[in-house]
Each structure stands twice: as structure tokens, then as C-alpha cells.
Amino acid sequence: MQFRDREEAGRELAEQLRIRHDKGVLPHPVVLALPRGGVAVAREIAHVLGAPLDVLVVRKIGAPFHEEFGVGALAGDDPPLFDEASLYRLGLSEADLAPTVERERKELRRREERYRQGRPAPELRGRTAVVVDDGVATGSTARVALRAVRNRNPGHLVLAVPVCAPDAAEELRREVDEFVCLYEPRLFSAVGEWYEDFGQLTDADVLEALRGA
């Protein structure tokens, strides 16, 4: 099974959320997208729910010798969350990753400023926060995002993704009030394999989606 693109995945996911919204389960929703890929999915959801759309910028912390291998993540001004098991296996300490954390925090702030363009982050207290990404492999980035949102005291916290690795899904369910996922394939290696078109989005794509919302 594959989605044609992120927009199709967003429409299918939006239908599941609309059913819950119509039952009154998701009152006063705010949709928070993890850029960049999650924005294309989240735009469809925000449209169907009639909800505001904003970004939730999270940066992966990669291993020094292989940046694509995530050993942690960070959001906002919160301390980074590390995968202790990965650090142990790789013989790394948090101090070893301090330069990487600083670099990623600078990039995080740059993206927040660019995407928001002076707008404040939406008020979440008492509202339904729907956190959206285009898929989850390990769950480390999503976990940091969810904890950052939880600190803003939403009334109901939802994670909505089209596809998720089963092991990650099991852990993430403990972080949220509701987990909405279309597929949890037993054999999972990468999010992109579940899309026919998984082209990388640009900052311009993100800004266009936010303006349209």
C-alpha cells in the first residue's frame, strides 16, 4: 500500500479526524505540523476541521559521523531529548553532541522566525492540539514535539500520522491522549517507502501552505 503523495495521505487522515470532530471528541482544534513534510499533510486536515494551522519546529540531533542517524531531538527552548540506548551503543556522551545541539537550535530558531514571520505561537491551553507529521519511523522527533506541546497545557493532545512503525506507535501512544494512524505496517524501514511521491519540500512550500490556511 502506498499513498500517491502527502496531500492524499492528509485527506485520508483528515476523514478519520473529521469523524471524531463531528462526535465532539476534538473540541476547538489547532493543527500543528512538523515541517517540512508534515505541513502538506496537516494543511488538508486543517481545511477539513476548519482549524488554524501552525508549525511545530523540531530538529533531529544526528550522530557526528552520520548526521542522518538520529540520536536525539529538540524543540523550542526545551532541553534536548536523547536516545540513551543509541548514545551507549555509539560510545557518545551528551557533551560530545553539544556543538551539534547548538547548531540545530540555531537552525530551529531560523525556521521558526521564517515560518511565523512575526506571528506568535497559537494559544493551546484548553484546546485540542493535533500534531501532524507525514510518518514516523523511530519516534524520537515526534516524542520531543509532543512533550513540547504538552508543556503548553492543551486540553486534549492528539498525534495524527498516515503511517508509523509499530514499535514507535507503541511508545507514542503513551505520550498522547489519542493516537490516530492509518497504517502500522509490520515491515517498516523508512517513511518514504509508503509514498509514490515523497519529494522534499522547501521553506517556500511551507510558507505557501501556511498562507493558504
mmCIF file of N, CA, C and O in Angstrom, residues 118-209:
data_model
loop_
_atom_site.group_PDB
_atom_site.id
_atom_site.type_symbol
_atom_site.label_atom_id
_atom_site.label_comp_id
_atom_site.label_asym_id
_atom_site.label_seq_id
_atom_site.Cartn_x
_atom_site.Cartn_y
_atom_site.Cartn_z
ATOM 1 N N GLY A 118 6.843 36.742 12.459
ATOM 2 C CA GLY A 118 6.390 37.676 13.482
ATOM 3 C C GLY A 118 5.127 37.264 14.219
ATOM 4 O O GLY A 118 4.767 37.893 15.223
ATOM 5 N N ARG A 119 4.424 36.239 13.739
ATOM 6 C CA ARG A 119 3.211 35.787 14.435
ATOM 7 C C ARG A 119 3.601 35.033 15.707
ATOM 8 O O ARG A 119 4.539 34.241 15.690
ATOM 9 N N PRO A 120 2.871 35.226 16.778
ATOM 10 C CA PRO A 120 3.151 34.438 17.987
ATOM 11 C C PRO A 120 2.654 33.009 17.810
ATOM 12 O O PRO A 120 1.792 32.734 16.965
ATOM 13 N N ALA A 121 3.198 32.112 18.594
ATOM 14 C CA ALA A 121 2.695 30.740 18.593
ATOM 15 C C ALA A 121 1.255 30.738 19.100
ATOM 16 O O ALA A 121 0.889 31.544 19.961
ATOM 17 N N PRO A 122 0.399 29.879 18.578
ATOM 18 C CA PRO A 122 -1.009 29.864 18.997
ATOM 19 C C PRO A 122 -1.165 29.439 20.448
ATOM 20 O O PRO A 122 -0.379 28.640 20.961
ATOM 21 N N GLU A 123 -2.173 29.957 21.088
ATOM 22 C CA GLU A 123 -2.503 29.568 22.455
ATOM 23 C C GLU A 123 -3.146 28.182 22.423
ATOM 24 O O GLU A 123 -4.117 27.948 21.694
ATOM 25 N N LEU A 124 -2.607 27.261 23.207
ATOM 26 C CA LEU A 124 -3.110 25.889 23.212
ATOM 27 C C LEU A 124 -3.858 25.519 24.482
ATOM 28 O O LEU A 124 -4.524 24.481 24.518
ATOM 29 N N ARG A 125 -3.772 26.330 25.500
ATOM 30 C CA ARG A 125 -4.372 25.976 26.790
ATOM 31 C C ARG A 125 -5.857 25.656 26.629
ATOM 32 O O ARG A 125 -6.639 26.480 26.143
ATOM 33 N N GLY A 126 -6.227 24.454 27.019
ATOM 34 C CA GLY A 126 -7.621 24.037 26.989
ATOM 35 C C GLY A 126 -8.131 23.607 25.627
ATOM 36 O O GLY A 126 -9.263 23.125 25.516
ATOM 37 N N ARG A 127 -7.326 23.744 24.560
ATOM 38 C CA ARG A 127 -7.770 23.390 23.221
ATOM 39 C C ARG A 127 -7.273 21.992 22.834
ATOM 40 O O ARG A 127 -6.455 21.390 23.536
ATOM 41 N N THR A 128 -7.767 21.486 21.710
ATOM 42 C CA THR A 128 -7.272 20.224 21.178
ATOM 43 C C THR A 128 -6.089 20.508 20.267
ATOM 44 O O THR A 128 -6.232 21.209 19.261
ATOM 45 N N ALA A 129 -4.932 20.004 20.611
ATOM 46 C CA ALA A 129 -3.731 20.163 19.795
ATOM 47 C C ALA A 129 -3.547 18.897 18.973
ATOM 48 O O ALA A 129 -3.369 17.808 19.525
ATOM 49 N N VAL A 130 -3.608 19.051 17.644
ATOM 50 C CA VAL A 130 -3.443 17.921 16.734
ATOM 51 C C VAL A 130 -2.065 18.040 16.083
ATOM 52 O O VAL A 130 -1.849 18.884 15.208
ATOM 53 N N VAL A 131 -1.128 17.229 16.519
ATOM 54 C CA VAL A 131 0.238 17.247 15.995
ATOM 55 C C VAL A 131 0.307 16.299 14.796
ATOM 56 O O VAL A 131 -0.120 15.144 14.893
ATOM 57 N N VAL A 132 0.843 16.802 13.675
ATOM 58 C CA VAL A 132 0.794 16.046 12.419
ATOM 59 C C VAL A 132 2.184 15.952 11.802
ATOM 60 O O VAL A 132 2.923 16.936 11.735
ATOM 61 N N ASP A 133 2.528 14.749 11.314
ATOM 62 C CA ASP A 133 3.721 14.562 10.506
ATOM 63 C C ASP A 133 3.351 13.643 9.346
ATOM 64 O O ASP A 133 2.253 13.057 9.337
ATOM 65 N N ASP A 134 4.266 13.498 8.382
ATOM 66 C CA ASP A 134 3.954 12.655 7.226
ATOM 67 C C ASP A 134 4.255 11.191 7.481
ATOM 68 O O ASP A 134 3.980 10.343 6.646
ATOM 69 N N GLY A 135 4.787 10.863 8.632
ATOM 70 C CA GLY A 135 5.053 9.491 9.014
ATOM 71 C C GLY A 135 6.072 9.446 10.136
ATOM 72 O O GLY A 135 6.763 10.430 10.401
ATOM 73 N N VAL A 136 6.151 8.309 10.801
ATOM 74 C CA VAL A 136 7.063 8.157 11.942
ATOM 75 C C VAL A 136 7.823 6.849 11.792
ATOM 76 O O VAL A 136 7.225 5.790 11.605
ATOM 77 N N ALA A 137 9.143 6.942 11.902
ATOM 78 C CA ALA A 137 9.997 5.746 11.849
ATOM 79 C C ALA A 137 10.442 5.357 13.260
ATOM 80 O O ALA A 137 10.006 4.353 13.802
ATOM 81 N N THR A 138 11.306 6.170 13.870
ATOM 82 C CA THR A 138 11.810 5.839 15.206
ATOM 83 C C THR A 138 10.979 6.470 16.320
ATOM 84 O O THR A 138 10.933 5.962 17.435
ATOM 85 N N GLY A 139 10.365 7.612 16.049
ATOM 86 C CA GLY A 139 9.540 8.283 17.046
ATOM 87 C C GLY A 139 10.265 9.299 17.898
ATOM 88 O O GLY A 139 9.629 10.000 18.686
ATOM 89 N N SER A 140 11.581 9.452 17.754
ATOM 90 C CA SER A 140 12.315 10.363 18.628
ATOM 91 C C SER A 140 11.905 11.822 18.393
ATOM 92 O O SER A 140 11.710 12.583 19.348
ATOM 93 N N THR A 141 11.767 12.211 17.137
ATOM 94 C CA THR A 141 11.375 13.589 16.841
ATOM 95 C C THR A 141 9.946 13.855 17.296
ATOM 96 O O THR A 141 9.660 14.887 17.903
ATOM 97 N N ALA A 142 9.050 12.917 17.017
ATOM 98 C CA ALA A 142 7.657 13.082 17.425
ATOM 99 C C ALA A 142 7.539 13.171 18.941
ATOM 100 O O ALA A 142 6.738 13.956 19.474
ATOM 101 N N ARG A 143 8.330 12.390 19.656
ATOM 102 C CA ARG A 143 8.257 12.396 21.121
ATOM 103 C C ARG A 143 8.634 13.762 21.682
ATOM 104 O O ARG A 143 7.969 14.290 22.579
ATOM 105 N N VAL A 144 9.687 14.368 21.141
ATOM 106 C CA VAL A 144 10.079 15.705 21.585
ATOM 107 C C VAL A 144 8.992 16.717 21.265
ATOM 108 O O VAL A 144 8.662 17.581 22.075
ATOM 109 N N ALA A 145 8.417 16.620 20.079
ATOM 110 C CA ALA A 145 7.357 17.537 19.683
ATOM 111 C C ALA A 145 6.164 17.437 20.626
ATOM 112 O O ALA A 145 5.618 18.452 21.077
ATOM 113 N N LEU A 146 5.773 16.232 20.948
ATOM 114 C CA LEU A 146 4.609 16.028 21.809
ATOM 115 C C LEU A 146 4.848 16.554 23.225
ATOM 116 O O LEU A 146 3.955 17.144 23.840
ATOM 117 N N ARG A 147 6.045 16.354 23.733
ATOM 118 C CA ARG A 147 6.332 16.848 25.081
ATOM 119 C C ARG A 147 6.371 18.368 25.115
ATOM 120 O O ARG A 147 5.943 18.995 26.092
ATOM 121 N N ALA A 148 6.864 18.983 24.035
ATOM 122 C CA ALA A 148 6.858 20.439 23.953
ATOM 123 C C ALA A 148 5.427 20.968 23.938
ATOM 124 O O ALA A 148 5.107 21.985 24.570
ATOM 125 N N VAL A 149 4.547 20.289 23.209
ATOM 126 C CA VAL A 149 3.148 20.705 23.165
ATOM 127 C C VAL A 149 2.467 20.469 24.510
ATOM 128 O O VAL A 149 1.699 21.307 24.995
ATOM 129 N N ARG A 150 2.752 19.349 25.128
ATOM 130 C CA ARG A 150 2.149 19.040 26.436
ATOM 131 C C ARG A 150 2.481 20.125 27.457
ATOM 132 O O ARG A 150 1.643 20.475 28.302
ATOM 133 N N ASN A 151 3.667 20.693 27.366
ATOM 134 C CA ASN A 151 4.070 21.759 28.279
ATOM 135 C C ASN A 151 3.241 23.033 28.100
ATOM 136 O O ASN A 151 3.275 23.918 28.956
ATOM 137 N N ARG A 152 2.524 23.129 26.982
ATOM 138 C CA ARG A 152 1.682 24.301 26.728
ATOM 139 C C ARG A 152 0.235 24.070 27.162
ATOM 140 O O ARG A 152 -0.658 24.854 26.865
ATOM 141 N N ASN A 153 -0.010 22.975 27.871
ATOM 142 C CA ASN A 153 -1.276 22.689 28.548
ATOM 143 C C ASN A 153 -2.500 22.622 27.635
ATOM 144 O O ASN A 153 -3.533 23.253 27.902
ATOM 145 N N PRO A 154 -2.441 21.833 26.560
ATOM 146 C CA PRO A 154 -3.659 21.639 25.771
ATOM 147 C C PRO A 154 -4.678 20.823 26.559
ATOM 148 O O PRO A 154 -4.305 20.043 27.448
ATOM 149 N N GLY A 155 -5.938 20.979 26.208
ATOM 150 C CA GLY A 155 -6.962 20.184 26.872
ATOM 151 C C GLY A 155 -6.958 18.743 26.397
ATOM 152 O O GLY A 155 -7.350 17.832 27.135
ATOM 153 N N HIS A 156 -6.529 18.529 25.146
ATOM 154 C CA HIS A 156 -6.526 17.195 24.544
ATOM 155 C C HIS A 156 -5.385 17.163 23.539
ATOM 156 O O HIS A 156 -5.278 18.068 22.702
ATOM 157 N N LEU A 157 -4.536 16.173 23.619
ATOM 158 C CA LEU A 157 -3.358 16.086 22.745
ATOM 159 C C LEU A 157 -3.492 14.874 21.830
ATOM 160 O O LEU A 157 -3.655 13.747 22.295
ATOM 161 N N VAL A 158 -3.413 15.141 20.520
ATOM 162 C CA VAL A 158 -3.575 14.102 19.509
ATOM 163 C C VAL A 158 -2.334 14.067 18.623
ATOM 164 O O VAL A 158 -1.823 15.119 18.232
ATOM 165 N N LEU A 159 -1.864 12.874 18.307
ATOM 166 C CA LEU A 159 -0.852 12.704 17.271
ATOM 167 C C LEU A 159 -1.534 12.027 16.093
ATOM 168 O O LEU A 159 -2.150 10.967 16.252
ATOM 169 N N ALA A 160 -1.435 12.647 14.908
ATOM 170 C CA ALA A 160 -2.069 12.106 13.710
ATOM 171 C C ALA A 160 -1.019 11.938 12.615
ATOM 172 O O ALA A 160 -0.386 12.925 12.214
ATOM 173 N N VAL A 161 -0.829 10.711 12.165
ATOM 174 C CA VAL A 161 0.148 10.422 11.111
ATOM 175 C C VAL A 161 -0.438 9.379 10.163
ATOM 176 O O VAL A 161 -1.203 8.504 10.586
ATOM 177 N N PRO A 162 -0.078 9.447 8.888
ATOM 178 C CA PRO A 162 -0.588 8.448 7.948
ATOM 179 C C PRO A 162 -0.008 7.052 8.181
ATOM 180 O O PRO A 162 -0.707 6.054 8.015
ATOM 181 N N VAL A 163 1.277 6.989 8.552
ATOM 182 C CA VAL A 163 1.944 5.697 8.681
ATOM 183 C C VAL A 163 2.969 5.771 9.804
ATOM 184 O O VAL A 163 3.595 6.812 10.020
ATOM 185 N N CYS A 164 3.136 4.655 10.534
ATOM 186 C CA CYS A 164 4.046 4.655 11.680
ATOM 187 C C CYS A 164 4.578 3.251 11.910
ATOM 188 O O CYS A 164 3.839 2.261 11.778
ATOM 189 N N ALA A 165 5.857 3.164 12.238
ATOM 190 C CA ALA A 165 6.441 1.876 12.607
ATOM 191 C C ALA A 165 5.775 1.374 13.892
ATOM 192 O O ALA A 165 5.547 2.153 14.816
ATOM 193 N N PRO A 166 5.430 0.097 13.974
ATOM 194 C CA PRO A 166 4.707 -0.427 15.139
ATOM 195 C C PRO A 166 5.402 -0.176 16.475
ATOM 196 O O PRO A 166 4.741 0.165 17.460
ATOM 197 N N ASP A 167 6.719 -0.342 16.544
ATOM 198 C CA ASP A 167 7.426 -0.121 17.807
ATOM 199 C C ASP A 167 7.296 1.330 18.255
ATOM 200 O O ASP A 167 7.081 1.617 19.435
ATOM 201 N N ALA A 168 7.437 2.251 17.310
ATOM 202 C CA ALA A 168 7.306 3.663 17.641
ATOM 203 C C ALA A 168 5.873 3.979 18.062
ATOM 204 O O ALA A 168 5.653 4.763 18.993
ATOM 205 N N ALA A 169 4.908 3.385 17.390
ATOM 206 C CA ALA A 169 3.500 3.636 17.721
ATOM 207 C C ALA A 169 3.203 3.238 19.160
ATOM 208 O O ALA A 169 2.489 3.950 19.884
ATOM 209 N N GLU A 170 3.740 2.116 19.571
ATOM 210 C CA GLU A 170 3.508 1.635 20.936
ATOM 211 C C GLU A 170 4.018 2.647 21.964
ATOM 212 O O GLU A 170 3.354 2.922 22.965
ATOM 213 N N GLU A 171 5.201 3.218 21.705
ATOM 214 C CA GLU A 171 5.761 4.198 22.636
ATOM 215 C C GLU A 171 5.002 5.524 22.589
ATOM 216 O O GLU A 171 4.752 6.146 23.621
ATOM 217 N N LEU A 172 4.631 5.959 21.405
ATOM 218 C CA LEU A 172 3.997 7.273 21.259
ATOM 219 C C LEU A 172 2.583 7.298 21.832
ATOM 220 O O LEU A 172 2.108 8.355 22.243
ATOM 221 N N ARG A 173 1.923 6.176 21.849
ATOM 222 C CA ARG A 173 0.587 6.134 22.453
ATOM 223 C C ARG A 173 0.628 6.560 23.914
ATOM 224 O O ARG A 173 -0.360 7.084 24.444
ATOM 225 N N ARG A 174 1.754 6.348 24.559
ATOM 226 C CA ARG A 174 1.866 6.728 25.972
ATOM 227 C C ARG A 174 2.072 8.230 26.143
ATOM 228 O O ARG A 174 1.984 8.741 27.259
ATOM 229 N N GLU A 175 2.364 8.939 25.054
ATOM 230 C CA GLU A 175 2.640 10.370 25.124
ATOM 231 C C GLU A 175 1.404 11.230 24.857
ATOM 232 O O GLU A 175 1.439 12.438 25.082
ATOM 233 N N VAL A 176 0.327 10.624 24.364
ATOM 234 C CA VAL A 176 -0.810 11.412 23.893
ATOM 235 C C VAL A 176 -2.121 10.924 24.505
ATOM 236 O O VAL A 176 -2.202 9.842 25.079
ATOM 237 N N ASP A 177 -3.139 11.748 24.335
ATOM 238 C CA ASP A 177 -4.478 11.340 24.736
ATOM 239 C C ASP A 177 -5.125 10.489 23.647
ATOM 240 O O ASP A 177 -5.991 9.659 23.935
ATOM 241 N N GLU A 178 -4.704 10.730 22.409
ATOM 242 C CA GLU A 178 -5.273 9.970 21.294
ATOM 243 C C GLU A 178 -4.237 9.868 20.178
ATOM 244 O O GLU A 178 -3.582 10.854 19.829
ATOM 245 N N PHE A 179 -4.120 8.676 19.628
ATOM 246 C CA PHE A 179 -3.182 8.415 18.537
ATOM 247 C C PHE A 179 -3.986 7.962 17.329
ATOM 248 O O PHE A 179 -4.709 6.965 17.387
ATOM 249 N N VAL A 180 -3.886 8.708 16.229
ATOM 250 C CA VAL A 180 -4.640 8.392 15.022
ATOM 251 C C VAL A 180 -3.644 8.096 13.912
ATOM 252 O O VAL A 180 -2.870 8.968 13.507
ATOM 253 N N CYS A 181 -3.657 6.865 13.440
ATOM 254 C CA CYS A 181 -2.705 6.432 12.414
ATOM 255 C C CYS A 181 -3.441 5.503 11.449
ATOM 256 O O CYS A 181 -4.188 4.619 11.877
ATOM 257 N N LEU A 182 -3.233 5.723 10.151
ATOM 258 C CA LEU A 182 -3.916 4.904 9.155
ATOM 259 C C LEU A 182 -3.297 3.526 9.009
ATOM 260 O O LEU A 182 -4.005 2.541 8.819
ATOM 261 N N TYR A 183 -1.971 3.443 9.059
ATOM 262 C CA TYR A 183 -1.285 2.169 8.837
ATOM 263 C C TYR A 183 -0.088 2.025 9.763
ATOM 264 O O TYR A 183 0.685 2.968 9.944
ATOM 265 N N GLU A 184 0.039 0.805 10.322
ATOM 266 C CA GLU A 184 1.212 0.446 11.105
ATOM 267 C C GLU A 184 1.798 -0.833 10.511
ATOM 268 O O GLU A 184 1.636 -1.918 11.041
ATOM 269 N N PRO A 185 2.480 -0.713 9.367
ATOM 270 C CA PRO A 185 2.978 -1.906 8.676
ATOM 271 C C PRO A 185 4.036 -2.644 9.482
ATOM 272 O O PRO A 185 4.920 -2.038 10.081
ATOM 273 N N ARG A 186 3.926 -3.945 9.482
ATOM 274 C CA ARG A 186 4.849 -4.768 10.277
ATOM 275 C C ARG A 186 6.281 -4.620 9.775
ATOM 276 O O ARG A 186 7.227 -4.564 10.559
ATOM 277 N N LEU A 187 6.445 -4.573 8.464
ATOM 278 C CA LEU A 187 7.772 -4.394 7.874
ATOM 279 C C LEU A 187 7.937 -2.919 7.528
ATOM 280 O O LEU A 187 7.261 -2.405 6.629
ATOM 281 N N PHE A 188 8.813 -2.237 8.237
ATOM 282 C CA PHE A 188 8.946 -0.785 8.098
ATOM 283 C C PHE A 188 10.423 -0.424 8.142
ATOM 284 O O PHE A 188 11.120 -0.752 9.093
ATOM 285 N N SER A 189 10.880 0.267 7.101
ATOM 286 C CA SER A 189 12.273 0.707 7.098
ATOM 287 C C SER A 189 12.397 2.216 6.986
ATOM 288 O O SER A 189 13.315 2.800 7.567
ATOM 289 N N ALA A 190 11.494 2.869 6.235
ATOM 290 C CA ALA A 190 11.571 4.325 6.075
ATOM 291 C C ALA A 190 10.201 4.862 5.692
ATOM 292 O O ALA A 190 9.411 4.168 5.031
ATOM 293 N N VAL A 191 9.921 6.093 6.098
ATOM 294 C CA VAL A 191 8.625 6.704 5.799
ATOM 295 C C VAL A 191 8.418 6.832 4.289
ATOM 296 O O VAL A 191 7.334 6.570 3.764
ATOM 297 N N GLY A 192 9.462 7.222 3.570
ATOM 298 C CA GLY A 192 9.334 7.496 2.153
ATOM 299 C C GLY A 192 8.868 6.316 1.315
ATOM 300 O O GLY A 192 8.291 6.511 0.238
ATOM 301 N N GLU A 193 9.077 5.093 1.804
ATOM 302 C CA GLU A 193 8.691 3.930 1.004
ATOM 303 C C GLU A 193 7.172 3.771 0.914
ATOM 304 O O GLU A 193 6.681 3.003 0.086
ATOM 305 N N TRP A 194 6.440 4.516 1.723
ATOM 306 C CA TRP A 194 4.983 4.418 1.727
ATOM 307 C C TRP A 194 4.325 5.504 0.882
ATOM 308 O O TRP A 194 3.117 5.694 0.936
ATOM 309 N N TYR A 195 5.149 6.238 0.116
ATOM 310 C CA TYR A 195 4.650 7.289 -0.776
ATOM 311 C C TYR A 195 5.212 7.079 -2.179
ATOM 312 O O TYR A 195 6.409 6.804 -2.339
ATOM 313 N N GLU A 196 4.349 7.251 -3.186
ATOM 314 C CA GLU A 196 4.839 7.256 -4.561
ATOM 315 C C GLU A 196 5.668 8.516 -4.811
ATOM 316 O O GLU A 196 6.725 8.461 -5.441
ATOM 317 N N ASP A 197 5.170 9.646 -4.340
ATOM 318 C CA ASP A 197 5.876 10.924 -4.469
ATOM 319 C C ASP A 197 6.226 11.402 -3.068
ATOM 320 O O ASP A 197 5.346 11.790 -2.302
ATOM 321 N N PHE A 198 7.521 11.365 -2.744
ATOM 322 C CA PHE A 198 7.979 11.806 -1.427
ATOM 323 C C PHE A 198 9.051 12.872 -1.596
ATOM 324 O O PHE A 198 10.047 12.906 -0.890
ATOM 325 N N GLY A 199 8.819 13.766 -2.558
ATOM 326 C CA GLY A 199 9.778 14.829 -2.813
ATOM 327 C C GLY A 199 9.937 15.754 -1.624
ATOM 328 O O GLY A 199 8.996 15.983 -0.860
ATOM 329 N N GLN A 200 11.131 16.289 -1.459
ATOM 330 C CA GLN A 200 11.409 17.182 -0.354
ATOM 331 C C GLN A 200 10.713 18.534 -0.562
ATOM 332 O O GLN A 200 10.696 19.067 -1.668
ATOM 333 N N LEU A 201 10.145 19.059 0.502
ATOM 334 C CA LEU A 201 9.512 20.372 0.453
ATOM 335 C C LEU A 201 10.537 21.452 0.817
ATOM 336 O O LEU A 201 11.525 21.187 1.488
ATOM 337 N N THR A 202 10.257 22.664 0.387
ATOM 338 C CA THR A 202 11.132 23.801 0.659
ATOM 339 C C THR A 202 10.475 24.739 1.668
ATOM 340 O O THR A 202 9.283 24.605 1.983
ATOM 341 N N ASP A 203 11.247 25.699 2.152
ATOM 342 C CA ASP A 203 10.668 26.723 3.020
ATOM 343 C C ASP A 203 9.541 27.459 2.301
ATOM 344 O O ASP A 203 8.528 27.819 2.906
ATOM 345 N N ALA A 204 9.700 27.690 0.999
ATOM 346 C CA ALA A 204 8.662 28.373 0.225
ATOM 347 C C ALA A 204 7.367 27.555 0.206
ATOM 348 O O ALA A 204 6.268 28.119 0.292
ATOM 349 N N ASP A 205 7.483 26.227 0.118
ATOM 350 C CA ASP A 205 6.300 25.367 0.155
ATOM 351 C C ASP A 205 5.586 25.492 1.500
ATOM 352 O O ASP A 205 4.348 25.540 1.567
ATOM 353 N N VAL A 206 6.361 25.544 2.563
ATOM 354 C CA VAL A 206 5.781 25.678 3.900
ATOM 355 C C VAL A 206 5.046 27.004 4.035
ATOM 356 O O VAL A 206 3.903 27.072 4.523
ATOM 357 N N LEU A 207 5.671 28.071 3.595
ATOM 358 C CA LEU A 207 5.056 29.400 3.698
ATOM 359 C C LEU A 207 3.789 29.483 2.877
ATOM 360 O O LEU A 207 2.788 30.080 3.294
ATOM 361 N N GLU A 208 3.775 28.876 1.698
ATOM 362 C CA GLU A 208 2.577 28.880 0.864
ATOM 363 C C GLU A 208 1.433 28.147 1.563
ATOM 364 O O GLU A 208 0.283 28.602 1.543
ATOM 365 N N ALA A 209 1.748 27.006 2.198
ATOM 366 C CA ALA A 209 0.718 26.236 2.901
ATOM 367 C C ALA A 209 0.160 27.031 4.072
ATOM 368 O O ALA A 209 -1.058 27.042 4.316
#
